[in-house]
Amino acid sequence: MSKLALLGGEKAVKTSPLPPEMTKWPIINKEMEDNVLDVLRRGAMSGSDVTKKFEDEYAKWHGMKYAVGANNGTAALQCAYYGAGIGVGDEVICPSITYWASCLSLYSLGATVVFADIDATTLCLDPKDFERKITKKTKAVIVVHYIGYPAEMDAILAIAKKHKVKVIEDASHAHGSLYKGKIVGSFGDASGFSLMSGKAFAIGEAGIMLTDDREIYERAITFGFYERHKELTIDYLKAGKGIPWGGYKYRMHQMSAAVGLAQLKKYGAETAEIDKAMNFFWDRLYGVPGIHAHRPVKGSGSTMGGWYNARGLYRKEEIDGLSISRFCEALRAEGFPSHPGCNKALHVHPLFNTIDVYGHGKPTRIVNNDKSVIQPIGSLPVAEGLQSKVFSIPWFKKFNEKILVEYADAVKKVVDNHKELLKDDKGDQDEAGGWGLTFKF
Ligand SMILES: *Cc1c(COP(=O)(O)O)cnc(C)c1O
């Protein structure tokens, strides 16, 4: 047992920071550059020919009939909500641990969100709590495949069917993740994906909605894509064509679509490499107390896709109660960048409690619903306690055994020597997570 770097010993990680080829993302190739230049030179930035091709390919990849390319994931999701018929007075259930864009646009539709707790192992919607949160007003559930982990679709779909609740997947973290062999984003009535540059499928500011339901598709087009109203076939929608019903314009930029067409060809190979690297890292840490991989059981047919923003699960009770703050501090000293936490529970943010966005004279959350939808602190314990139970790990884009061994062994070293860290442990610090994930507030 070598001495911890935090206490004056040598660093476990020799290759820190990671070389750029192990972290660089997205990987830009010649075909992407050529595709973008072609759009630019043709002056086709606001057109739709490239986007149409991209939509067709993306839909085919998911085995879905219809796709709508949007200018970002937030818009794609709002279109899915409008498409599914969500409107005034409706309640929509969403896990409290996610990025705000999973649910906040519900306000603009006159609907509200009811948060459900997550499962401590999957970090996705807890099916039992989903069922508990269903009321007469529940119209839909938003299923987030959180940081790549496919949510428990069998249970969720069965509950949704029983209560006639629509299912909309937010697959922004999980492009290409499989649930029991089937790709996420293909389970619900509709699904939405962010394709912005920070995500696993990163093509610039862009998003996409998928559905097999012609009415959802046409309603999405009606809402934010006036230039596509010629596609409308449903009478009540055709009656209002020419002007977007939402008053929004959500067209995808064709330079993003151009990048996307090239990315579709190489995403599978790139994420297979990520999967190999991340799984190697976690395999090496198997059995280390306090530390658990956040990934589905091997052989289940479920996968983590591109491992977007991966986290490790931390269980301090297995290592004498060492705080996660102290643990991450020791990891960082070893040359392993890590911080506690992830997205903070949304239901505790003022926007979901007190803030009046539109001037109704009461919190927007309850404008079209009664006060009972407000969820006080203490109501979703797993989500609220999560910040001290997860820690960030590097997002390895390339398999390099020597380097991965250094990083995994740094974690082992900290755990092996954890008793030496207990003495000066000041407990969990309020440093974890944030509502934006990328930016800390
Ligand atoms: C990024 C993200 C979105 C929003 O996508 P944008 O492209 O940034 O608008 C929605 N949901 C989740 C879970 C996200 O992480």
Tab-separated table of C-alpha atoms and ligand atoms in Angstrom:
chain	number	residue	atom	x	y	z
A	1	MET	CA	0.000	0.000	0.000
A	2	SER	CA	1.703	3.151	-1.174
A	3	LYS	CA	1.161	6.433	0.556
A	4	LEU	CA	-1.722	8.645	-0.609
A	5	ALA	CA	-0.699	11.625	-2.705
A	6	LEU	CA	-2.906	13.840	-0.557
A	7	LEU	CA	-0.705	12.903	2.434
A	8	GLY	CA	2.564	13.449	0.621
A	9	GLY	CA	2.945	10.210	-1.353
A	10	GLU	CA	3.491	9.766	-5.072
A	11	LYS	CA	0.628	10.213	-7.514
A	12	ALA	CA	-0.948	6.992	-8.738
A	13	VAL	CA	-1.810	8.480	-12.130
A	14	LYS	CA	1.284	9.213	-14.179
A	15	THR	CA	-0.677	10.200	-17.297
A	16	SER	CA	-2.576	13.210	-15.978
A	17	PRO	CA	-4.176	15.074	-17.585
A	18	LEU	CA	-5.313	12.498	-20.108
A	19	PRO	CA	-3.825	12.885	-23.591
A	20	PRO	CA	-6.206	14.762	-25.918
A	21	GLU	CA	-6.863	11.710	-28.096
A	22	MET	CA	-8.453	10.011	-25.099
A	23	THR	CA	-10.839	12.854	-24.344
A	24	LYS	CA	-11.438	14.732	-27.574
A	25	TRP	CA	-15.106	14.869	-28.526
A	26	PRO	CA	-16.707	15.070	-30.964
A	27	ILE	CA	-14.274	13.534	-33.425
A	28	ILE	CA	-14.454	15.572	-36.626
A	29	ASN	CA	-13.570	13.840	-39.884
A	30	LYS	CA	-13.168	14.932	-43.484
A	31	GLU	CA	-16.655	13.845	-44.473
A	32	MET	CA	-18.168	16.167	-41.854
A	33	GLU	CA	-16.081	19.059	-43.115
A	34	ASP	CA	-17.019	18.336	-46.728
A	35	ASN	CA	-20.702	18.028	-45.880
A	36	VAL	CA	-20.685	21.353	-44.020
A	37	LEU	CA	-18.815	23.144	-46.788
A	38	ASP	CA	-21.280	21.813	-49.314
A	39	VAL	CA	-24.202	23.281	-47.334
A	40	LEU	CA	-22.365	26.580	-46.976
A	41	ARG	CA	-21.383	26.857	-50.619
A	42	ARG	CA	-24.854	25.956	-51.815
A	43	GLY	CA	-26.294	28.549	-49.449
A	44	ALA	CA	-28.522	25.783	-48.108
A	45	MET	CA	-28.203	26.582	-44.399
A	46	SER	CA	-31.915	27.155	-43.900
A	47	GLY	CA	-33.054	24.485	-46.339
A	48	SER	CA	-34.368	21.049	-45.533
A	49	ASP	CA	-32.880	18.562	-48.029
A	50	VAL	CA	-29.960	17.518	-45.802
A	51	THR	CA	-32.100	17.549	-42.674
A	52	LYS	CA	-34.652	15.272	-44.360
A	53	LYS	CA	-31.911	12.772	-45.173
A	54	PHE	CA	-30.593	12.944	-41.651
A	55	GLU	CA	-34.079	12.453	-40.209
A	56	ASP	CA	-34.675	9.404	-42.395
A	57	GLU	CA	-31.396	7.791	-41.386
A	58	TYR	CA	-31.843	8.596	-37.705
A	59	ALA	CA	-35.371	7.182	-37.727
A	60	LYS	CA	-34.194	4.056	-39.543
A	61	TRP	CA	-31.442	3.518	-36.956
A	62	HIS	CA	-34.175	3.439	-34.301
A	63	GLY	CA	-36.670	1.471	-36.341
A	64	MET	CA	-39.128	4.385	-36.104
A	65	LYS	CA	-41.422	5.780	-38.786
A	66	TYR	CA	-41.215	9.530	-38.327
A	67	ALA	CA	-38.527	11.993	-37.297
A	68	VAL	CA	-38.584	15.743	-36.834
A	69	GLY	CA	-35.219	17.490	-36.718
A	70	ALA	CA	-35.210	20.537	-34.448
A	71	ASN	CA	-32.812	23.313	-33.523
A	72	ASN	CA	-32.126	21.760	-30.106
A	73	GLY	CA	-33.226	18.985	-27.793
A	74	THR	CA	-35.353	21.277	-25.658
A	75	ALA	CA	-37.473	22.111	-28.712
A	76	ALA	CA	-37.631	18.483	-29.870
A	77	LEU	CA	-39.019	17.493	-26.463
A	78	GLN	CA	-41.536	20.326	-26.367
A	79	CYS	CA	-42.742	19.192	-29.804
A	80	ALA	CA	-43.106	15.647	-28.474
A	81	TYR	CA	-45.215	16.963	-25.556
A	82	TYR	CA	-47.412	19.044	-27.793
A	83	GLY	CA	-47.537	16.179	-30.259
A	84	ALA	CA	-48.760	13.794	-27.578
A	85	GLY	CA	-51.601	16.164	-26.780
A	86	ILE	CA	-50.313	17.535	-23.488
A	87	GLY	CA	-52.134	20.755	-22.662
A	88	VAL	CA	-53.812	22.901	-20.022
A	89	GLY	CA	-54.266	21.259	-16.626
A	90	ASP	CA	-52.400	18.079	-17.474
A	91	GLU	CA	-49.922	16.546	-15.093
A	92	VAL	CA	-46.786	14.949	-16.497
A	93	ILE	CA	-44.548	12.768	-14.361
A	94	CYS	CA	-40.793	13.178	-14.662
A	95	PRO	CA	-37.869	11.985	-12.545
A	96	SER	CA	-36.490	14.751	-10.319
A	97	ILE	CA	-32.912	13.923	-11.300
A	98	THR	CA	-32.487	15.183	-14.828
A	99	TYR	CA	-31.619	18.325	-16.745
A	100	TRP	CA	-34.379	20.981	-16.540
A	101	ALA	CA	-35.108	20.748	-20.273
A	102	SER	CA	-36.690	17.340	-19.706
A	103	CYS	CA	-39.783	18.989	-18.283
A	104	LEU	CA	-39.733	22.761	-18.047
A	105	SER	CA	-41.337	23.448	-21.416
A	106	LEU	CA	-44.503	21.841	-20.011
A	107	TYR	CA	-45.230	25.230	-18.425
A	108	SER	CA	-45.553	26.828	-21.830
A	109	LEU	CA	-48.255	24.272	-22.708
A	110	GLY	CA	-50.311	25.021	-19.600
A	111	ALA	CA	-49.357	21.683	-18.096
A	112	THR	CA	-47.351	21.002	-14.983
A	113	VAL	CA	-44.759	18.532	-13.866
A	114	VAL	CA	-45.035	16.081	-10.995
A	115	PHE	CA	-41.681	14.696	-9.993
A	116	ALA	CA	-41.087	11.068	-9.157
A	117	ASP	CA	-38.156	9.614	-7.285
A	118	ILE	CA	-35.343	7.696	-8.921
A	119	ASP	CA	-33.941	4.272	-8.253
A	120	ALA	CA	-30.630	4.460	-6.346
A	121	THR	CA	-28.929	1.912	-8.614
A	122	THR	CA	-30.144	2.843	-12.090
A	123	LEU	CA	-30.463	6.587	-11.291
A	124	CYS	CA	-33.509	6.484	-13.575
A	125	LEU	CA	-37.240	6.741	-12.827
A	126	ASP	CA	-38.321	4.417	-10.020
A	127	PRO	CA	-41.294	2.531	-11.552
A	128	LYS	CA	-43.016	2.132	-8.167
A	129	ASP	CA	-42.857	5.827	-7.435
A	130	PHE	CA	-44.038	6.573	-10.969
A	131	GLU	CA	-47.167	4.535	-10.276
A	132	ARG	CA	-47.700	6.239	-6.917
A	133	LYS	CA	-47.610	9.667	-8.568
A	134	ILE	CA	-50.353	8.888	-11.123
A	135	THR	CA	-53.607	10.828	-10.637
A	136	LYS	CA	-56.718	11.397	-12.757
A	137	LYS	CA	-54.903	14.314	-14.369
A	138	THR	CA	-51.772	12.412	-15.405
A	139	LYS	CA	-51.392	12.572	-19.147
A	140	ALA	CA	-47.862	11.331	-19.721
A	141	VAL	CA	-44.604	10.223	-18.186
A	142	ILE	CA	-41.178	11.428	-19.256
A	143	VAL	CA	-38.602	8.673	-19.091
A	144	VAL	CA	-35.010	9.878	-18.923
A	145	HIS	CA	-32.280	7.340	-19.663
A	146	TYR	CA	-30.043	9.095	-17.209
A	147	ILE	CA	-26.361	9.450	-18.142
A	148	GLY	CA	-26.693	6.616	-20.608
A	149	TYR	CA	-28.396	4.045	-18.402
A	150	PRO	CA	-31.526	2.596	-20.022
A	151	ALA	CA	-34.506	3.043	-17.707
A	152	GLU	CA	-36.562	0.027	-16.616
A	153	MET	CA	-38.832	0.038	-19.646
A	154	ASP	CA	-40.691	-3.238	-19.051
A	155	ALA	CA	-42.074	-2.063	-15.723
A	156	ILE	CA	-42.630	1.513	-16.875
A	157	LEU	CA	-44.493	0.516	-20.049
A	158	ALA	CA	-46.706	-1.921	-18.147
A	159	ILE	CA	-47.703	0.732	-15.601
A	160	ALA	CA	-48.260	3.336	-18.306
A	161	LYS	CA	-50.480	0.968	-20.271
A	162	LYS	CA	-52.516	0.021	-17.216
A	163	HIS	CA	-53.234	3.690	-16.390
A	164	LYS	CA	-53.434	4.932	-20.015
A	165	VAL	CA	-50.510	7.283	-19.564
A	166	LYS	CA	-48.459	8.261	-22.610
A	167	VAL	CA	-44.729	7.554	-22.536
A	168	ILE	CA	-42.223	10.068	-23.832
A	169	GLU	CA	-38.553	9.228	-23.669
A	170	ASP	CA	-35.886	11.850	-23.166
A	171	ALA	CA	-32.933	10.021	-24.693
A	172	SER	CA	-30.598	13.027	-24.681
A	173	HIS	CA	-28.053	11.143	-22.558
A	174	ALA	CA	-28.345	7.781	-24.191
A	175	HIS	CA	-27.944	7.754	-27.968
A	176	GLY	CA	-27.478	4.132	-28.916
A	177	SER	CA	-28.076	2.688	-25.439
A	178	LEU	CA	-29.879	-0.628	-25.554
A	179	TYR	CA	-32.525	-1.880	-23.174
A	180	LYS	CA	-32.606	-5.680	-23.395
A	181	GLY	CA	-31.270	-5.472	-26.924
A	182	LYS	CA	-33.636	-2.731	-28.179
A	183	ILE	CA	-32.467	0.815	-28.748
A	184	VAL	CA	-33.764	3.534	-26.401
A	185	GLY	CA	-35.906	6.200	-27.961
A	186	SER	CA	-37.944	3.473	-29.666
A	187	PHE	CA	-40.117	2.425	-26.712
A	188	GLY	CA	-42.441	5.324	-26.044
A	189	ASP	CA	-45.215	7.106	-27.934
A	190	ALA	CA	-42.499	9.593	-28.858
A	191	SER	CA	-38.933	10.384	-27.920
A	192	GLY	CA	-36.699	13.435	-27.959
A	193	PHE	CA	-32.916	13.712	-28.167
A	194	SER	CA	-30.495	16.547	-27.702
A	195	LEU	CA	-27.730	16.420	-30.299
A	196	MET	CA	-25.787	19.422	-28.984
A	197	SER	CA	-22.007	19.389	-28.857
A	198	GLY	CA	-21.651	18.287	-25.244
A	199	LYS	CA	-23.721	15.141	-25.736
A	200	ALA	CA	-22.630	11.727	-26.971
A	201	PHE	CA	-24.186	12.166	-30.414
A	202	ALA	CA	-22.722	15.642	-30.887
A	203	ILE	CA	-23.476	17.530	-34.075
A	204	GLY	CA	-23.836	21.151	-32.972
A	205	GLU	CA	-27.009	22.826	-31.730
A	206	ALA	CA	-29.652	20.327	-32.771
A	207	GLY	CA	-32.293	17.925	-31.512
A	208	ILE	CA	-34.618	15.304	-32.937
A	209	MET	CA	-38.008	13.829	-32.143
A	210	LEU	CA	-39.091	10.318	-33.133
A	211	THR	CA	-42.505	8.694	-33.214
A	212	ASP	CA	-44.478	5.964	-34.948
A	213	ASP	CA	-47.697	7.915	-34.482
A	214	ARG	CA	-48.763	9.987	-37.462
A	215	GLU	CA	-50.841	12.363	-35.330
A	216	ILE	CA	-47.953	13.070	-32.936
A	217	TYR	CA	-45.742	13.703	-35.948
A	218	GLU	CA	-48.176	16.079	-37.593
A	219	ARG	CA	-48.924	17.931	-34.357
A	220	ALA	CA	-45.186	18.440	-33.818
A	221	ILE	CA	-44.905	19.912	-37.317
A	222	THR	CA	-47.950	22.095	-36.761
A	223	PHE	CA	-46.430	23.461	-33.566
A	224	GLY	CA	-43.026	24.669	-34.733
A	225	PHE	CA	-42.368	23.933	-38.412
A	226	TYR	CA	-44.568	26.112	-40.605
A	227	GLU	CA	-42.444	25.308	-43.670
A	228	ARG	CA	-43.517	21.669	-43.411
A	229	HIS	CA	-47.239	22.276	-43.139
A	230	LYS	CA	-47.632	20.932	-46.679
A	231	GLU	CA	-47.047	17.477	-45.138
A	232	LEU	CA	-50.196	17.735	-42.999
A	233	THR	CA	-52.946	15.216	-43.757
A	234	ILE	CA	-55.142	15.454	-40.657
A	235	ASP	CA	-58.085	17.803	-41.173
A	236	TYR	CA	-58.138	19.690	-37.869
A	237	LEU	CA	-54.418	20.414	-38.279
A	238	LYS	CA	-54.664	21.352	-41.949
A	239	ALA	CA	-57.279	23.930	-41.012
A	240	GLY	CA	-54.606	26.022	-39.318
A	241	LYS	CA	-51.693	25.576	-41.652
A	242	GLY	CA	-49.248	28.265	-42.716
A	243	ILE	CA	-48.528	29.640	-39.267
A	244	PRO	CA	-46.876	27.609	-36.480
A	245	TRP	CA	-49.417	27.023	-33.718
A	246	GLY	CA	-46.856	27.341	-30.988
A	247	GLY	CA	-45.573	30.561	-32.478
A	248	TYR	CA	-42.179	28.894	-32.486
A	249	LYS	CA	-39.735	28.226	-35.292
A	250	TYR	CA	-37.726	25.135	-34.540
A	251	ARG	CA	-36.092	24.185	-37.846
A	252	MET	CA	-32.764	22.380	-37.635
A	253	HIS	CA	-29.715	24.189	-39.013
A	254	GLN	CA	-28.558	22.235	-42.047
A	255	MET	CA	-24.912	22.511	-41.055
A	256	SER	CA	-25.781	20.386	-38.035
A	257	ALA	CA	-27.725	17.935	-40.177
A	258	ALA	CA	-24.693	17.737	-42.492
A	259	VAL	CA	-22.439	16.825	-39.560
A	260	GLY	CA	-25.063	14.380	-38.363
A	261	LEU	CA	-25.171	12.443	-41.621
A	262	ALA	CA	-21.447	11.749	-41.323
A	263	GLN	CA	-21.659	11.061	-37.588
A	264	LEU	CA	-24.289	8.370	-38.121
A	265	LYS	CA	-21.715	6.361	-40.089
A	266	LYS	CA	-19.093	6.299	-37.360
A	267	TYR	CA	-21.036	6.607	-34.102
A	268	GLY	CA	-21.323	2.850	-33.657
A	269	ALA	CA	-17.585	2.262	-33.938
A	270	GLU	CA	-16.725	5.246	-31.735
A	271	THR	CA	-19.075	4.217	-28.969
A	272	ALA	CA	-17.930	0.597	-29.152
A	273	GLU	CA	-14.459	1.919	-28.321
A	274	ILE	CA	-15.821	4.043	-25.450
A	275	ASP	CA	-17.765	1.040	-24.180
A	276	LYS	CA	-14.643	-1.104	-24.206
A	277	ALA	CA	-12.639	1.514	-22.307
A	278	MET	CA	-15.310	2.283	-19.709
A	279	ASN	CA	-16.093	-1.365	-19.092
A	280	PHE	CA	-12.408	-2.179	-18.706
A	281	PHE	CA	-12.107	0.599	-16.108
A	282	TRP	CA	-15.097	-0.709	-14.157
A	283	ASP	CA	-14.153	-4.375	-14.475
A	284	ARG	CA	-10.843	-3.577	-12.854
A	285	LEU	CA	-12.660	-1.975	-9.912
A	286	TYR	CA	-15.012	-4.891	-9.402
A	287	GLY	CA	-15.305	-5.782	-5.726
A	288	VAL	CA	-13.634	-2.619	-4.422
A	289	PRO	CA	-15.694	-1.615	-1.368
A	290	GLY	CA	-17.602	1.655	-1.519
A	291	ILE	CA	-17.314	1.903	-5.299
A	292	HIS	CA	-19.839	0.533	-7.771
A	293	ALA	CA	-20.184	0.827	-11.509
A	294	HIS	CA	-23.267	2.570	-12.857
A	295	ARG	CA	-24.032	0.198	-15.705
A	296	PRO	CA	-26.522	-2.570	-16.459
A	297	VAL	CA	-25.714	-6.183	-15.599
A	298	LYS	CA	-23.543	-7.893	-18.210
A	299	GLY	CA	-25.417	-10.288	-20.425
A	300	SER	CA	-28.732	-8.443	-19.941
A	301	GLY	CA	-28.560	-7.001	-23.442
A	302	SER	CA	-28.665	-3.510	-21.936
A	303	THR	CA	-25.818	-1.074	-22.564
A	304	MET	CA	-24.682	2.456	-21.737
A	305	GLY	CA	-24.537	3.770	-25.321
A	306	GLY	CA	-21.920	6.531	-25.423
A	307	TRP	CA	-21.486	6.687	-21.618
A	308	TYR	CA	-22.434	10.385	-21.566
A	309	ASN	CA	-21.274	12.126	-18.379
A	310	ALA	CA	-20.653	8.814	-16.619
A	311	ARG	CA	-20.634	8.642	-12.850
A	312	GLY	CA	-19.583	6.069	-10.289
A	313	LEU	CA	-21.827	5.072	-7.401
A	314	TYR	CA	-20.355	5.801	-3.966
A	315	ARG	CA	-21.447	3.947	-0.843
A	316	LYS	CA	-19.668	5.433	2.145
A	317	GLU	CA	-21.138	2.925	4.596
A	318	GLU	CA	-18.836	0.318	3.042
A	319	ILE	CA	-15.701	2.336	3.846
A	320	ASP	CA	-16.188	3.539	7.406
A	321	GLY	CA	-18.294	6.528	6.408
A	322	LEU	CA	-15.591	8.420	4.534
A	323	SER	CA	-17.281	11.502	3.074
A	324	ILE	CA	-17.522	11.772	-0.693
A	325	SER	CA	-15.866	15.196	-0.560
A	326	ARG	CA	-12.812	13.772	1.164
A	327	PHE	CA	-12.802	10.786	-1.201
A	328	CYS	CA	-12.842	13.006	-4.303
A	329	GLU	CA	-10.210	15.303	-2.807
A	330	ALA	CA	-7.898	12.312	-2.373
A	331	LEU	CA	-8.678	11.109	-5.904
A	332	ARG	CA	-7.831	14.499	-7.363
A	333	ALA	CA	-4.527	14.513	-5.506
A	334	GLU	CA	-3.712	11.207	-7.218
A	335	GLY	CA	-4.175	12.909	-10.605
A	336	PHE	CA	-7.714	11.580	-11.144
A	337	PRO	CA	-10.145	14.445	-11.776
A	338	SER	CA	-13.388	13.862	-9.888
A	339	HIS	CA	-16.131	15.753	-8.118
A	340	PRO	CA	-19.123	14.616	-6.136
A	341	GLY	CA	-22.641	14.892	-7.470
A	342	CYS	CA	-24.614	15.217	-10.678
A	343	ASN	CA	-27.814	17.068	-11.626
A	344	LYS	CA	-29.515	18.381	-8.487
A	345	ALA	CA	-33.062	17.347	-7.679
A	346	LEU	CA	-35.328	19.665	-9.650
A	347	HIS	CA	-38.270	19.671	-7.238
A	348	VAL	CA	-36.307	21.724	-4.688
A	349	HIS	CA	-35.537	24.555	-7.131
A	350	PRO	CA	-37.603	27.770	-6.706
A	351	LEU	CA	-38.829	27.518	-10.303
A	352	PHE	CA	-40.848	24.484	-9.258
A	353	ASN	CA	-42.051	26.024	-6.013
A	354	THR	CA	-42.529	29.773	-5.849
A	355	ILE	CA	-41.621	31.530	-9.077
A	356	ASP	CA	-44.335	33.168	-11.173
A	357	VAL	CA	-42.926	33.082	-14.702
A	358	TYR	CA	-45.801	34.601	-16.683
A	359	GLY	CA	-47.486	36.974	-14.225
A	360	HIS	CA	-50.444	34.830	-13.191
A	361	GLY	CA	-50.100	36.047	-9.623
A	362	LYS	CA	-49.133	32.596	-8.371
A	363	PRO	CA	-46.352	30.075	-8.943
A	364	THR	CA	-46.446	28.863	-12.543
A	365	ARG	CA	-46.212	25.278	-11.318
A	366	ILE	CA	-49.765	25.481	-9.989
A	367	VAL	CA	-51.422	27.952	-12.350
A	368	ASN	CA	-53.581	25.228	-13.896
A	369	ASN	CA	-53.397	22.755	-11.004
A	370	ASP	CA	-53.989	22.838	-7.294
A	371	LYS	CA	-51.338	23.300	-4.636
A	372	SER	CA	-51.016	19.600	-4.019
A	373	VAL	CA	-48.565	19.240	-6.900
A	374	ILE	CA	-45.890	21.226	-5.041
A	375	GLN	CA	-43.375	18.784	-3.557
A	376	PRO	CA	-41.577	20.007	-0.448
A	377	ILE	CA	-38.066	19.099	0.630
A	378	GLY	CA	-38.119	15.584	2.049
A	379	SER	CA	-40.663	14.272	-0.431
A	380	LEU	CA	-38.258	12.482	-2.796
A	381	PRO	CA	-35.505	11.117	-0.548
A	382	VAL	CA	-33.419	9.201	-3.078
A	383	ALA	CA	-33.206	12.148	-5.462
A	384	GLU	CA	-32.440	14.571	-2.624
A	385	GLY	CA	-29.672	12.412	-1.188
A	386	LEU	CA	-28.004	11.600	-4.469
A	387	GLN	CA	-25.311	14.283	-4.470
A	388	SER	CA	-23.243	12.420	-1.885
A	389	LYS	CA	-23.701	9.077	-3.617
A	390	VAL	CA	-22.243	9.678	-7.062
A	391	PHE	CA	-18.896	10.974	-8.280
A	392	SER	CA	-17.654	11.935	-11.705
A	393	ILE	CA	-15.122	9.852	-13.601
A	394	PRO	CA	-13.276	10.667	-16.819
A	395	TRP	CA	-15.150	10.003	-20.045
A	396	PHE	CA	-12.597	7.778	-21.791
A	397	LYS	CA	-13.027	7.983	-25.542
A	398	LYS	CA	-10.236	5.567	-26.441
A	399	PHE	CA	-9.088	2.246	-25.104
A	400	ASN	CA	-5.550	2.448	-23.765
A	401	GLU	CA	-4.905	-0.320	-21.289
A	402	LYS	CA	-1.878	1.203	-19.602
A	403	ILE	CA	-3.621	4.505	-18.919
A	404	LEU	CA	-6.905	2.917	-17.866
A	405	VAL	CA	-5.021	0.762	-15.373
A	406	GLU	CA	-3.436	3.894	-13.862
A	407	TYR	CA	-6.826	5.532	-13.425
A	408	ALA	CA	-8.586	2.481	-12.027
A	409	ASP	CA	-5.715	1.744	-9.666
A	410	ALA	CA	-5.839	5.297	-8.336
A	411	VAL	CA	-9.402	4.631	-7.159
A	412	LYS	CA	-8.300	1.367	-5.591
A	413	LYS	CA	-5.405	3.085	-3.853
A	414	VAL	CA	-7.679	5.680	-2.251
A	415	VAL	CA	-10.084	3.010	-1.051
A	416	ASP	CA	-7.263	0.767	0.223
A	417	ASN	CA	-5.910	3.672	2.264
A	418	HIS	CA	-9.232	5.232	3.204
A	419	LYS	CA	-8.672	4.864	6.950
A	420	GLU	CA	-5.910	7.470	6.756
A	421	LEU	CA	-8.388	9.952	5.342
A	422	LEU	CA	-10.900	9.629	8.165
A	423	LYS	CA	-8.897	11.719	10.626
A	424	ASP	CA	-9.235	15.022	8.779
A	425	ASP	CA	-12.578	14.284	7.158
A	426	LYS	CA	-14.791	17.359	7.521
A	427	GLY	CA	-17.783	15.490	6.102
A	428	ASP	CA	-19.738	16.102	2.926
A	429	GLN	CA	-19.209	19.645	1.729
A	430	ASP	CA	-21.903	21.549	-0.084
A	431	GLU	CA	-20.013	21.383	-3.370
A	432	ALA	CA	-21.889	18.737	-5.228
A	433	GLY	CA	-23.824	18.919	-8.440
A	434	GLY	CA	-25.800	21.753	-9.931
A	435	TRP	CA	-29.015	22.222	-11.872
A	436	GLY	CA	-27.129	22.768	-15.106
A	437	LEU	CA	-24.601	19.947	-14.600
A	438	THR	CA	-22.050	21.725	-16.777
A	439	PHE	CA	-22.328	24.985	-14.869
A	440	LYS	CA	-22.476	25.037	-11.118
A	441	PHE	CA	-25.035	27.335	-9.455
B	1	LIG	C1	-29.161	18.426	-22.957
B	1	LIG	C2	-30.459	17.899	-22.496
B	1	LIG	C3	-31.674	18.379	-23.003
B	1	LIG	C4	-31.784	19.602	-23.845
B	1	LIG	O1	-31.153	19.562	-25.025
B	1	LIG	P1	-30.561	20.896	-25.735
B	1	LIG	O2	-30.096	20.373	-27.038
B	1	LIG	O3	-29.480	21.426	-24.862
B	1	LIG	O4	-31.701	21.843	-25.866
B	1	LIG	C5	-32.841	17.744	-22.612
B	1	LIG	N1	-32.816	16.726	-21.734
B	1	LIG	C6	-31.684	16.267	-21.199
B	1	LIG	C7	-31.737	15.125	-20.248
B	1	LIG	C8	-30.466	16.854	-21.542
B	1	LIG	O5	-29.341	16.433	-20.964
